[in-house]
């Protein structure tokens, strides 16, 4: 990884593809990823890891299928939320957003179980930041 400071605004400006995270750094065995999002993602679950979200710009909605039923959390800019392992969730950004994700290196963006993957979704473990 890079041994110099990384400006997140410059990292985000370096790509345009939506729902396609870039790895900006690693912390121990975890990736710190940034991505641009707009519209709906897919329902998916990470069986063995939590997923951390930080909204850098815009607003992110995360629909959750919890034991008590479905609900949606709304994250305005500057908000954080962690989806617990084993909980199906579906991020969406009706007006677009830029987010930072923190999850174990090698975690697939579409989780361990998911709906059909549409063309606008990049099923990846993250891309190197150029």
XYZ file of N, CA and C in Angstrom:
390
model
N 0.839 -1.179 0.000
C 0.000 0.000 0.000
C 0.883 1.241 0.000
N 0.255 2.334 -0.213
C 0.923 3.622 -0.313
C 1.423 4.074 1.057
N 2.631 4.633 1.103
C 3.172 5.127 2.370
C 3.018 6.643 2.489
N 2.237 7.235 1.603
C 1.978 8.676 1.610
C 0.506 8.925 1.956
N 0.193 10.125 2.449
C -1.218 10.448 2.716
C -2.047 10.350 1.441
N -3.292 9.981 1.603
C -4.212 9.844 0.473
C -5.385 10.797 0.693
N -5.594 11.690 -0.248
C -6.734 12.606 -0.203
C -7.942 11.881 -0.780
N -8.966 11.675 0.034
C -10.118 10.912 -0.423
C -10.833 11.588 -1.583
N -10.872 12.925 -1.613
C -11.525 13.600 -2.732
C -10.790 13.326 -4.043
N -9.463 13.274 -4.000
C -8.686 12.955 -5.202
C -8.854 11.483 -5.580
N -8.904 10.609 -4.593
C -9.126 9.190 -4.873
C -10.473 8.992 -5.567
N -11.506 9.637 -5.066
C -12.833 9.513 -5.663
C -12.892 10.152 -7.052
N -12.121 11.194 -7.273
C -12.101 11.857 -8.583
C -11.368 11.023 -9.637
N -10.636 9.995 -9.210
C -9.821 9.216 -10.144
C -10.605 8.140 -10.899
N -11.897 7.967 -10.589
C -12.708 6.971 -11.298
C -14.164 7.432 -11.335
N -14.904 6.895 -12.308
C -16.307 7.273 -12.481
C -17.282 6.111 -12.350
N -16.783 4.889 -12.353
C -17.658 3.717 -12.340
C -18.395 3.633 -11.002
N -19.715 3.462 -11.076
C -20.534 3.355 -9.868
C -20.491 1.941 -9.293
N -20.672 1.833 -7.987
C -20.726 0.554 -7.280
C -19.487 -0.294 -7.564
N -18.328 0.350 -7.672
C -17.077 -0.331 -8.006
C -15.972 0.217 -7.099
N -15.852 -0.308 -5.874
C -14.960 0.279 -4.885
C -13.477 0.185 -5.228
N -12.757 1.212 -4.773
C -11.302 1.277 -4.905
C -10.701 1.160 -3.510
N -9.651 0.365 -3.398
C -8.977 0.178 -2.114
C -7.984 1.319 -1.933
N -8.215 2.161 -0.920
C -7.317 3.295 -0.699
C -6.183 2.959 0.258
N -6.424 2.007 1.148
C -5.372 1.568 2.067
C -5.825 0.281 2.756
N -4.926 -0.299 3.512
C -5.259 -1.473 4.317
C -4.876 -1.193 5.768
N -5.655 -1.727 6.666
C -5.380 -1.657 8.101
C -5.402 -3.095 8.605
N -4.236 -3.610 8.950
C -4.112 -5.014 9.319
C -4.679 -5.875 8.192
N -5.717 -6.635 8.451
C -6.299 -7.509 7.426
C -7.595 -6.935 6.855
N -7.745 -5.615 6.913
C -8.963 -4.954 6.443
C -8.653 -3.976 5.320
N -9.571 -3.906 4.347
C -9.494 -2.906 3.288
C -10.300 -1.687 3.692
N -9.771 -0.519 3.354
C -10.521 0.720 3.410
C -10.805 1.058 1.951
N -12.083 1.045 1.588
C -12.498 1.222 0.198
C -13.367 2.466 0.067
N -13.254 3.146 -1.064
C -14.164 4.242 -1.388
C -14.873 3.907 -2.685
N -16.098 4.379 -2.795
C -16.851 4.150 -4.019
C -17.913 5.218 -4.203
N -18.340 5.350 -5.442
C -19.449 6.225 -5.799
C -20.650 5.329 -6.043
N -21.805 5.749 -5.570
C -23.005 4.944 -5.710
C -24.167 5.823 -6.169
N -25.094 5.218 -6.878
C -26.300 5.916 -7.324
C -27.330 4.854 -7.671
N -28.552 5.061 -7.239
C -29.603 4.079 -7.486
C -29.510 2.924 -6.510
N -30.018 1.776 -6.935
C -30.109 0.599 -6.058
C -28.968 -0.380 -6.288
N -28.516 -0.988 -5.204
C -27.576 -2.103 -5.267
C -28.414 -3.378 -5.263
N -27.942 -4.450 -4.654
C -28.698 -5.697 -4.585
C -28.801 -6.156 -3.136
N -29.812 -6.965 -2.864
C -29.895 -7.617 -1.567
C -28.754 -8.621 -1.481
N -28.018 -8.583 -0.384
C -26.931 -9.539 -0.184
C -26.624 -9.657 1.299
N -25.808 -10.658 1.646
C -25.434 -10.889 3.036
C -23.967 -11.297 3.093
N -23.295 -10.861 4.138
C -21.938 -11.313 4.451
C -22.078 -12.215 5.675
N -21.888 -13.508 5.474
C -22.123 -14.471 6.548
C -21.148 -14.345 7.716
N -19.897 -13.951 7.431
C -18.858 -14.014 8.464
C -18.229 -12.679 8.832
N -18.776 -11.571 8.342
C -18.178 -10.290 8.681
C -19.209 -9.173 8.697
N -18.983 -8.213 9.571
C -19.772 -6.990 9.570
C -19.310 -6.131 8.390
N -20.126 -5.125 8.021
C -19.751 -4.196 6.956
C -19.985 -2.776 7.456
N -18.914 -1.977 7.453
C -18.939 -0.605 7.952
C -19.111 0.376 6.796
N -20.029 1.324 6.945
C -20.287 2.367 5.952
C -20.075 3.741 6.574
N -19.398 4.632 5.858
C -19.269 6.049 6.210
C -19.674 6.834 4.978
N -20.659 7.706 5.102
C -21.113 8.519 3.978
C -20.261 9.783 3.921
N -19.478 9.892 2.854
C -18.608 11.057 2.661
C -19.355 12.209 2.014
N -20.300 11.893 1.130
C -21.071 12.909 0.424
C -22.402 12.301 0.007
N -23.460 13.071 0.061
C -24.775 12.583 -0.334
C -25.485 11.890 0.803
N -26.383 10.988 0.440
C -27.183 10.263 1.424
C -27.320 8.818 0.978
N -27.114 7.894 1.908
C -27.203 6.468 1.628
C -28.351 5.874 2.428
N -29.142 5.019 1.783
C -30.190 4.273 2.456
C -29.742 2.815 2.487
N -29.956 2.152 3.607
C -29.645 0.729 3.692
C -30.882 0.003 4.208
N -31.491 -0.783 3.327
C -32.620 -1.619 3.731
C -32.049 -2.860 4.411
N -32.694 -3.278 5.484
C -32.223 -4.409 6.285
C -33.341 -5.423 6.469
N -33.011 -6.695 6.375
C -33.935 -7.776 6.716
C -33.469 -8.363 8.036
N -34.066 -7.896 9.102
C -33.684 -8.314 10.443
C -34.705 -9.317 10.978
N -34.352 -10.035 12.044
C -35.306 -10.998 12.606
C -36.664 -10.369 12.950
N -36.677 -9.103 13.352
C -37.928 -8.430 13.718
C -38.679 -7.896 12.505
N -38.081 -7.999 11.305
C -38.731 -7.497 10.099
C -37.805 -6.592 9.306
N -38.336 -6.026 8.241
C -37.538 -5.136 7.396
C -37.630 -3.700 7.895
N -36.510 -2.993 7.730
C -36.470 -1.563 8.016
C -35.392 -0.945 7.141
N -35.415 0.369 7.028
C -34.402 1.085 6.258
C -33.777 2.149 7.134
N -32.452 2.180 7.171
C -31.749 3.249 7.866
C -31.300 4.265 6.813
N -31.402 5.533 7.160
C -31.010 6.612 6.265
C -29.771 7.279 6.855
N -28.715 7.335 6.042
C -27.437 7.888 6.492
C -27.127 9.166 5.719
N -27.274 10.323 6.365
C -26.865 11.546 5.700
C -25.337 11.674 5.710
N -24.832 12.633 4.991
C -23.387 12.879 4.925
C -22.798 12.951 6.327
N -21.670 12.268 6.511
C -20.976 12.270 7.793
C -21.427 11.175 8.742
N -22.428 10.388 8.359
C -22.954 9.334 9.225
C -22.247 8.006 8.976
N -22.206 7.193 10.023
C -21.651 5.841 9.921
C -22.713 4.843 10.349
N -22.570 3.623 9.825
C -23.468 2.532 10.205
C -22.744 1.225 9.927
N -22.949 0.251 10.796
C -22.382 -1.079 10.596
C -23.514 -2.079 10.439
N -23.494 -2.785 9.319
C -24.439 -3.881 9.099
C -23.826 -5.127 9.734
N -24.509 -5.726 10.705
C -23.961 -6.920 11.351
C -23.883 -8.114 10.396
N -22.904 -8.954 10.610
C -22.785 -10.185 9.822
C -24.099 -10.955 9.873
N -24.413 -11.595 8.759
C -25.603 -12.431 8.708
C -26.905 -11.695 8.435
N -26.859 -10.380 8.270
C -28.071 -9.602 7.998
C -28.119 -9.235 6.519
N -29.182 -9.659 5.842
C -29.368 -9.248 4.450
C -29.573 -7.738 4.412
N -28.935 -7.103 3.434
C -29.060 -5.657 3.305
C -28.971 -5.245 1.844
N -29.535 -4.066 1.563
C -29.566 -3.531 0.206
C -29.310 -2.031 0.273
N -28.078 -1.610 -0.043
C -27.794 -0.176 -0.083
C -28.438 0.472 -1.316
N -28.787 1.725 -1.161
C -29.269 2.511 -2.288
C -28.965 3.984 -2.025
N -28.864 4.727 -3.106
C -28.608 6.164 -3.016
C -29.473 6.844 -4.069
N -30.696 7.243 -3.689
C -31.623 7.820 -4.658
C -31.080 9.045 -5.397
N -30.199 9.807 -4.755
C -29.628 11.002 -5.389
C -28.118 10.909 -5.527
N -27.568 9.728 -5.355
C -26.127 9.538 -5.455
C -25.428 9.797 -4.138
N -24.281 9.153 -3.963
C -23.485 9.335 -2.744
C -22.064 8.845 -2.995
N -21.187 9.259 -2.110
C -19.818 8.758 -2.088
C -19.611 8.182 -0.702
N -19.110 6.940 -0.641
C -19.022 6.266 0.645
C -17.654 5.632 0.846
N -17.338 5.400 2.114
C -16.144 4.679 2.518
C -16.615 3.401 3.207
N -15.989 2.286 2.848
C -16.320 0.985 3.416
C -15.097 0.415 4.120
N -15.322 -0.326 5.182
C -14.248 -0.956 5.942
C -14.653 -2.403 6.148
N -13.891 -3.330 5.525
C -14.220 -4.742 5.659
C -12.984 -5.600 5.405
N -13.004 -6.863 5.828
C -11.820 -7.706 5.668
C -11.362 -7.807 4.212
N -10.052 -7.785 4.021
C -9.467 -7.945 2.696
C -10.012 -9.226 2.064
N -10.390 -9.128 0.801
C -10.920 -10.275 0.086
C -12.421 -10.427 0.154
N -13.106 -9.542 0.894
C -14.560 -9.628 0.988
C -15.188 -9.229 -0.340
N -16.022 -10.081 -0.871
C -16.701 -9.826 -2.133
C -17.828 -8.814 -1.921
N -17.906 -7.824 -2.798
C -18.897 -6.752 -2.639
C -20.330 -7.259 -2.655
N -20.579 -8.360 -3.324
C -21.945 -8.889 -3.405
C -22.230 -9.932 -2.326
N -21.333 -10.064 -1.377
C -21.556 -10.935 -0.238
C -21.446 -12.411 -0.566
N -21.887 -13.221 0.398
C -21.812 -14.672 0.289
C -23.075 -15.256 -0.325
N -24.151 -14.514 -0.259
C -25.411 -14.912 -0.861
C -26.098 -13.644 -1.325
N -26.678 -13.698 -2.523
C -27.218 -12.463 -3.099
C -28.263 -12.759 -4.153
N -28.964 -11.699 -4.522
C -29.882 -11.767 -5.650
C -29.069 -11.834 -6.936
N -29.752 -11.976 -8.046
C -29.094 -11.940 -9.354
C -28.314 -10.631 -9.487
N -27.127 -10.696 -10.074
C -26.267 -9.520 -10.171
C -26.535 -8.793 -11.492
N -27.100 -7.571 -11.420
C -27.358 -6.806 -12.642
C -26.065 -6.221 -13.215
N -26.123 -5.766 -14.435
C -24.937 -5.261 -15.129
C -24.275 -4.073 -14.432
N -25.048 -3.252 -13.715
C -24.469 -2.054 -13.094
C -23.709 -2.347 -11.798
N -23.697 -3.599 -11.374
C -23.028 -3.981 -10.127
C -21.721 -4.692 -10.450
N -20.637 -4.207 -9.865
C -19.314 -4.796 -10.040
C -19.072 -5.778 -8.890
N -19.158 -7.071 -9.177
C -18.889 -8.097 -8.162
C -17.370 -8.229 -8.057
N -16.786 -7.628 -7.033
C -15.343 -7.539 -6.904
C -14.919 -7.614 -5.447
N -13.642 -7.849 -5.228
C -13.065 -7.732 -3.883
C -12.398 -6.371 -3.741
N -12.698 -5.464 -4.662
C -12.124 -4.118 -4.647
C -11.037 -4.008 -5.696
N -10.880 -2.815 -6.228
C -9.854 -2.538 -7.235
C -8.767 -1.664 -6.628
N -7.564 -1.829 -7.114
C -6.462 -0.977 -6.649
C -6.720 0.455 -7.080
N -6.376 1.383 -6.238
C -6.495 2.800 -6.559
C -5.344 3.163 -7.508
N -5.653 3.782 -8.604
C -4.615 4.159 -9.592
C -3.994 5.503 -9.250
